[in-house]
PDB file of C-alpha atoms in Angstrom:
ATOM      1  CA  MET A   1      -0.009  -0.092  -0.096  1.00 77.00           C
ATOM      2  CA  THR A   2       1.150   3.416  -0.714  1.00 95.00           C
ATOM      3  CA  ASP A   3       1.853   5.641   2.275  1.00 98.00           C
ATOM      4  CA  ILE A   4      -0.344   8.575   2.757  1.00 98.00           C
ATOM      5  CA  ASP A   5       0.853  12.244   4.016  1.00 98.00           C
ATOM      6  CA  ILE A   6      -0.703  13.724   6.786  1.00 98.00           C
ATOM      7  CA  GLU A   7      -1.111  16.901   9.009  1.00 98.00           C
ATOM      8  CA  VAL A   8      -1.749  16.881  12.577  1.00 98.00           C
ATOM      9  CA  ARG A   9      -1.515  19.225  15.442  1.00 98.00           C
ATOM     10  CA  VAL A  10       0.198  17.217  18.131  1.00 98.00           C
ATOM     11  CA  ASN A  11       0.180  18.942  21.706  1.00 98.00           C
ATOM     12  CA  GLY A  12      -0.052  22.589  19.857  1.00 97.00           C
ATOM     13  CA  ARG A  13       2.670  21.585  17.551  1.00 97.00           C
ATOM     14  CA  ALA A  14       2.017  21.289  13.623  1.00 98.00           C
ATOM     15  CA  ARG A  15       3.299  17.817  12.256  1.00 98.00           C
ATOM     16  CA  ARG A  16       3.418  16.497   8.631  1.00 98.00           C
ATOM     17  CA  HIS A  17       4.557  13.194   8.009  1.00 98.00           C
ATOM     18  CA  ARG A  18       3.896  10.337   5.328  1.00 98.00           C
ATOM     19  CA  VAL A  19       2.668   7.274   7.140  1.00 98.00           C
ATOM     20  CA  PRO A  20       1.430   3.805   6.427  1.00 98.00           C
ATOM     21  CA  PRO A  21      -2.560   3.622   6.203  1.00 97.00           C
ATOM     22  CA  ARG A  22      -2.660   1.124   8.786  1.00 98.00           C
ATOM     23  CA  LEU A  23      -0.543   2.821  11.197  1.00 98.00           C
ATOM     24  CA  THR A  24      -2.501   3.195  14.349  1.00 98.00           C
ATOM     25  CA  LEU A  25      -2.708   6.681  16.116  1.00 98.00           C
ATOM     26  CA  ALA A  26      -0.737   5.267  19.037  1.00 98.00           C
ATOM     27  CA  ASP A  27       2.056   4.007  17.181  1.00 98.00           C
ATOM     28  CA  TYR A  28       2.331   7.209  15.310  1.00 98.00           C
ATOM     29  CA  LEU A  29       2.602   9.172  18.449  1.00 98.00           C
ATOM     30  CA  ARG A  30       5.237   6.873  19.996  1.00 98.00           C
ATOM     31  CA  GLU A  31       7.233   5.872  17.021  1.00 98.00           C
ATOM     32  CA  ILE A  32       7.152   8.713  14.707  1.00 98.00           C
ATOM     33  CA  CYS A  33       6.678  11.679  17.124  1.00 98.00           C
ATOM     34  CA  GLY A  34       8.612  10.094  19.866  1.00 98.00           C
ATOM     35  CA  LEU A  35       5.719  10.620  22.607  1.00 98.00           C
ATOM     36  CA  THR A  36       6.050   7.491  24.577  1.00 97.00           C
ATOM     37  CA  GLY A  37       3.686   8.538  27.238  1.00 97.00           C
ATOM     38  CA  THR A  38       0.711   7.117  25.276  1.00 97.00           C
ATOM     39  CA  HIS A  39       1.038   3.523  26.310  1.00 97.00           C
ATOM     40  CA  LEU A  40       0.101   0.582  24.657  1.00 97.00           C
ATOM     41  CA  GLY A  41      -1.668  -2.409  26.849  1.00 95.00           C
ATOM     42  CA  CYS A  42      -4.177  -4.403  25.056  1.00 95.00           C
ATOM     43  CA  GLU A  43      -4.011  -2.842  21.536  1.00 95.00           C
ATOM     44  CA  HIS A  44      -7.690  -3.758  21.512  1.00 96.00           C
ATOM     45  CA  GLY A  45      -9.454  -0.609  22.809  1.00 95.00           C
ATOM     46  CA  VAL A  46     -10.308  -2.635  26.107  1.00 96.00           C
ATOM     47  CA  CYS A  47      -7.529  -1.210  28.746  1.00 97.00           C
ATOM     48  CA  GLY A  48      -7.599   2.499  27.998  1.00 97.00           C
ATOM     49  CA  ALA A  49      -3.771   2.618  28.524  1.00 97.00           C
ATOM     50  CA  CYS A  50      -3.567   4.218  24.850  1.00 98.00           C
ATOM     51  CA  THR A  51      -6.158   7.088  25.474  1.00 98.00           C
ATOM     52  CA  VAL A  52      -5.630  10.336  23.896  1.00 98.00           C
ATOM     53  CA  LEU A  53      -7.564  13.491  22.711  1.00 98.00           C
ATOM     54  CA  LEU A  54      -8.732  13.935  19.331  1.00 98.00           C
ATOM     55  CA  ASP A  55     -10.210  17.229  18.904  1.00 98.00           C
ATOM     56  CA  GLY A  56     -11.215  17.307  22.546  1.00 97.00           C
ATOM     57  CA  GLN A  57     -12.616  13.780  22.501  1.00 98.00           C
ATOM     58  CA  ALA A  58     -11.109  11.009  24.319  1.00 98.00           C
ATOM     59  CA  VAL A  59     -10.313   8.188  21.910  1.00 98.00           C
ATOM     60  CA  ARG A  60      -8.291   4.892  22.200  1.00 98.00           C
ATOM     61  CA  GLY A  61      -5.434   5.455  20.067  1.00 98.00           C
ATOM     62  CA  CYS A  62      -4.862   1.841  19.514  1.00 98.00           C
ATOM     63  CA  LEU A  63      -8.081   1.925  17.558  1.00 98.00           C
ATOM     64  CA  VAL A  64      -7.641   5.001  15.640  1.00 98.00           C
ATOM     65  CA  LEU A  65      -5.364   5.090  12.326  1.00 98.00           C
ATOM     66  CA  ALA A  66      -3.064   7.991  12.053  1.00 98.00           C
ATOM     67  CA  VAL A  67      -4.479   8.680   8.738  1.00 98.00           C
ATOM     68  CA  GLN A  68      -7.857   9.547  10.635  1.00 98.00           C
ATOM     69  CA  ALA A  69      -6.241  12.255  12.752  1.00 98.00           C
ATOM     70  CA  ASP A  70      -5.336  13.928   9.497  1.00 98.00           C
ATOM     71  CA  GLY A  71      -6.140  17.773   9.901  1.00 98.00           C
ATOM     72  CA  ALA A  72      -7.300  17.134  13.833  1.00 98.00           C
ATOM     73  CA  GLU A  73      -5.869  18.585  16.881  1.00 98.00           C
ATOM     74  CA  VAL A  74      -4.272  15.401  19.193  1.00 98.00           C
ATOM     75  CA  THR A  75      -3.552  15.818  22.914  1.00 98.00           C
ATOM     76  CA  THR A  76      -1.194  13.274  24.726  1.00 98.00           C
ATOM     77  CA  VAL A  77      -0.665  12.908  28.127  1.00 98.00           C
ATOM     78  CA  GLU A  78       2.623  14.973  27.460  1.00 97.00           C
ATOM     79  CA  GLY A  79       0.321  18.090  26.156  1.00 97.00           C
ATOM     80  CA  ILE A  80      -1.928  18.341  29.154  1.00 97.00           C
ATOM     81  CA  ALA A  81       0.227  20.229  31.478  1.00 96.00           C
ATOM     82  CA  SER A  82       0.803  23.773  30.807  1.00 93.00           C
ATOM     83  CA  PRO A  83       3.272  24.883  28.518  1.00 90.00           C
ATOM     84  CA  ASP A  84       5.377  26.379  31.408  1.00 93.00           C
ATOM     85  CA  GLY A  85       5.575  22.807  33.139  1.00 90.00           C
ATOM     86  CA  HIS A  86       2.635  23.164  35.654  1.00 95.00           C
ATOM     87  CA  LEU A  87       0.602  20.175  36.080  1.00 97.00           C
ATOM     88  CA  SER A  88      -3.173  20.426  35.141  1.00 98.00           C
ATOM     89  CA  PRO A  89      -5.769  20.128  37.896  1.00 98.00           C
ATOM     90  CA  VAL A  90      -6.234  16.504  36.827  1.00 98.00           C
ATOM     91  CA  GLN A  91      -2.528  15.604  37.000  1.00 98.00           C
ATOM     92  CA  ALA A  92      -1.995  17.477  40.266  1.00 98.00           C
ATOM     93  CA  ALA A  93      -5.263  15.578  41.602  1.00 98.00           C
ATOM     94  CA  PHE A  94      -3.894  12.208  40.625  1.00 97.00           C
ATOM     95  CA  ARG A  95      -0.414  12.748  42.211  1.00 97.00           C
ATOM     96  CA  ASP A  96      -2.087  14.432  45.628  1.00 97.00           C
ATOM     97  CA  CYS A  97      -4.514  11.591  45.980  1.00 97.00           C
ATOM     98  CA  HIS A  98      -2.395   8.828  45.289  1.00 94.00           C
ATOM     99  CA  GLY A  99      -4.443   8.044  42.038  1.00 94.00           C
ATOM    100  CA  LEU A 100      -1.464   6.144  40.812  1.00 92.00           C
ATOM    101  CA  GLN A 101       0.519   3.180  41.642  1.00 91.00           C
ATOM    102  CA  CYS A 102       2.948   1.737  39.151  1.00 93.00           C
ATOM    103  CA  GLY A 103       1.873   4.315  36.339  1.00 93.00           C
ATOM    104  CA  PHE A 104       1.273   2.365  33.498  1.00 96.00           C
ATOM    105  CA  CYS A 105      -2.525   3.154  33.430  1.00 96.00           C
ATOM    106  CA  THR A 106      -2.022   6.698  34.241  1.00 97.00           C
ATOM    107  CA  PRO A 107      -1.801   8.581  31.130  1.00 97.00           C
ATOM    108  CA  GLY A 108      -5.014   7.065  29.834  1.00 98.00           C
ATOM    109  CA  PHE A 109      -6.701   8.054  32.833  1.00 98.00           C
ATOM    110  CA  ILE A 110      -5.404  11.527  32.680  1.00 98.00           C
ATOM    111  CA  THR A 111      -6.789  12.040  29.254  1.00 98.00           C
ATOM    112  CA  SER A 112      -9.780  10.243  29.861  1.00 98.00           C
ATOM    113  CA  VAL A 113     -10.568  12.241  33.168  1.00 98.00           C
ATOM    114  CA  THR A 114      -9.191  15.521  31.396  1.00 98.00           C
ATOM    115  CA  ALA A 115     -12.122  15.117  28.482  1.00 98.00           C
ATOM    116  CA  PHE A 116     -14.710  13.764  30.958  1.00 98.00           C
ATOM    117  CA  LEU A 117     -14.478  16.700  33.427  1.00 98.00           C
ATOM    118  CA  GLN A 118     -14.945  19.260  30.365  1.00 97.00           C
ATOM    119  CA  GLU A 119     -18.171  17.485  29.585  1.00 97.00           C
ATOM    120  CA  SER A 120     -19.090  17.119  33.162  1.00 97.00           C
ATOM    121  CA  PRO A 121     -17.773  19.551  35.567  1.00 97.00           C
ATOM    122  CA  ASP A 122     -19.499  18.664  38.654  1.00 97.00           C
ATOM    123  CA  PRO A 123     -19.891  14.593  38.415  1.00 98.00           C
ATOM    124  CA  SER A 124     -21.499  12.580  40.945  1.00 97.00           C
ATOM    125  CA  ASP A 125     -19.331   9.445  42.283  1.00 95.00           C
ATOM    126  CA  ALA A 126     -21.767   7.165  39.983  1.00 96.00           C
ATOM    127  CA  GLU A 127     -20.946   9.439  36.888  1.00 98.00           C
ATOM    128  CA  ILE A 128     -17.112   9.288  37.851  1.00 98.00           C
ATOM    129  CA  ARG A 129     -17.257   5.587  38.061  1.00 96.00           C
ATOM    130  CA  GLU A 130     -19.097   5.072  34.996  1.00 97.00           C
ATOM    131  CA  ALA A 131     -16.509   7.540  32.975  1.00 97.00           C
ATOM    132  CA  LEU A 132     -13.688   5.410  34.453  1.00 96.00           C
ATOM    133  CA  SER A 133     -15.078   2.356  33.419  1.00 95.00           C
ATOM    134  CA  GLY A 134     -13.397   2.310  30.078  1.00 95.00           C
ATOM    135  CA  ASN A 135      -9.875   2.404  31.843  1.00 97.00           C
ATOM    136  CA  VAL A 136      -8.159  -0.468  33.571  1.00 96.00           C
ATOM    137  CA  CYS A 137      -5.679  -0.279  36.378  1.00 95.00           C
ATOM    138  CA  ARG A 138      -4.366  -3.125  38.199  1.00 91.00           C
ATOM    139  CA  CYS A 139      -2.615  -1.783  41.014  1.00 91.00           C
ATOM    140  CA  THR A 140      -4.592   1.042  42.770  1.00 84.00           C
ATOM    141  CA  GLY A 141      -8.321  -0.453  43.776  1.00 83.00           C
ATOM    142  CA  TYR A 142      -9.643   2.738  42.237  1.00 93.00           C
ATOM    143  CA  GLN A 143     -10.439   4.597  45.239  1.00 95.00           C
ATOM    144  CA  GLY A 144      -7.671   6.854  44.908  1.00 96.00           C
ATOM    145  CA  ILE A 145      -8.726   7.511  41.512  1.00 97.00           C
ATOM    146  CA  VAL A 146     -12.075   8.555  42.254  1.00 97.00           C
ATOM    147  CA  LYS A 147     -11.138  10.593  44.687  1.00 97.00           C
ATOM    148  CA  ALA A 148      -8.521  12.083  42.349  1.00 98.00           C
ATOM    149  CA  VAL A 149     -11.507  12.978  39.923  1.00 98.00           C
ATOM    150  CA  ARG A 150     -13.427  14.478  42.453  1.00 98.00           C
ATOM    151  CA  THR A 151     -10.548  16.875  43.728  1.00 98.00           C
ATOM    152  CA  ALA A 152      -9.837  17.322  40.316  1.00 98.00           C
ATOM    153  CA  ALA A 153     -13.407  18.749  39.602  1.00 98.00           C
ATOM    154  CA  GLU A 154     -13.534  21.076  42.566  1.00 97.00           C
ATOM    155  CA  SER A 155     -10.201  22.405  41.719  1.00 97.00           C
ATOM    156  CA  ILE A 156     -11.451  23.416  38.270  1.00 97.00           C
ATOM    157  CA  ALA A 157     -14.631  25.073  39.816  1.00 95.00           C
ATOM    158  CA  LYS A 158     -12.439  27.167  42.236  1.00 93.00           C
ATOM    159  CA  GLU A 159     -10.269  28.421  39.267  1.00 89.00           C
ATOM    160  CA  SER A 160     -13.550  29.147  37.204  1.00 86.00           C
ATOM    161  CA  ALA A 161     -15.447  30.670  39.630  1.00 81.00           C
TER     162      ALA A 161
END
């Protein structure tokens, strides 16, 4: 198959590459862009470790082809913090609430929660648990993660007030 030219904004930076048509977005980000914060777990869209934001929506990077992101804005975990390096409210809450242990699943949770809180700024615990259902963590038991989401929502609300 013939490679395809794509133009994508990744973490605010314009990128142009020629890619194989079947290259996944996750592999594009890791192998071509050198952004290894997007982790690959199951490569079937089940674990959520490869979650990135595509035009602000959380998607599984292993299920989206790089060519499908042509013309889009992609945000990885590396692009969630502010340009000056300050952690986002979601990142800070995960750190402060011990919402991570080994850290493998954390990038997927951070991007998923970032998108979720943009859509649902004042979620109930049930809504938080439902939103987290697409991400798998094998270490934490989820209590710290749920607390981190609540804390991040409160922090974002205070910043907006």
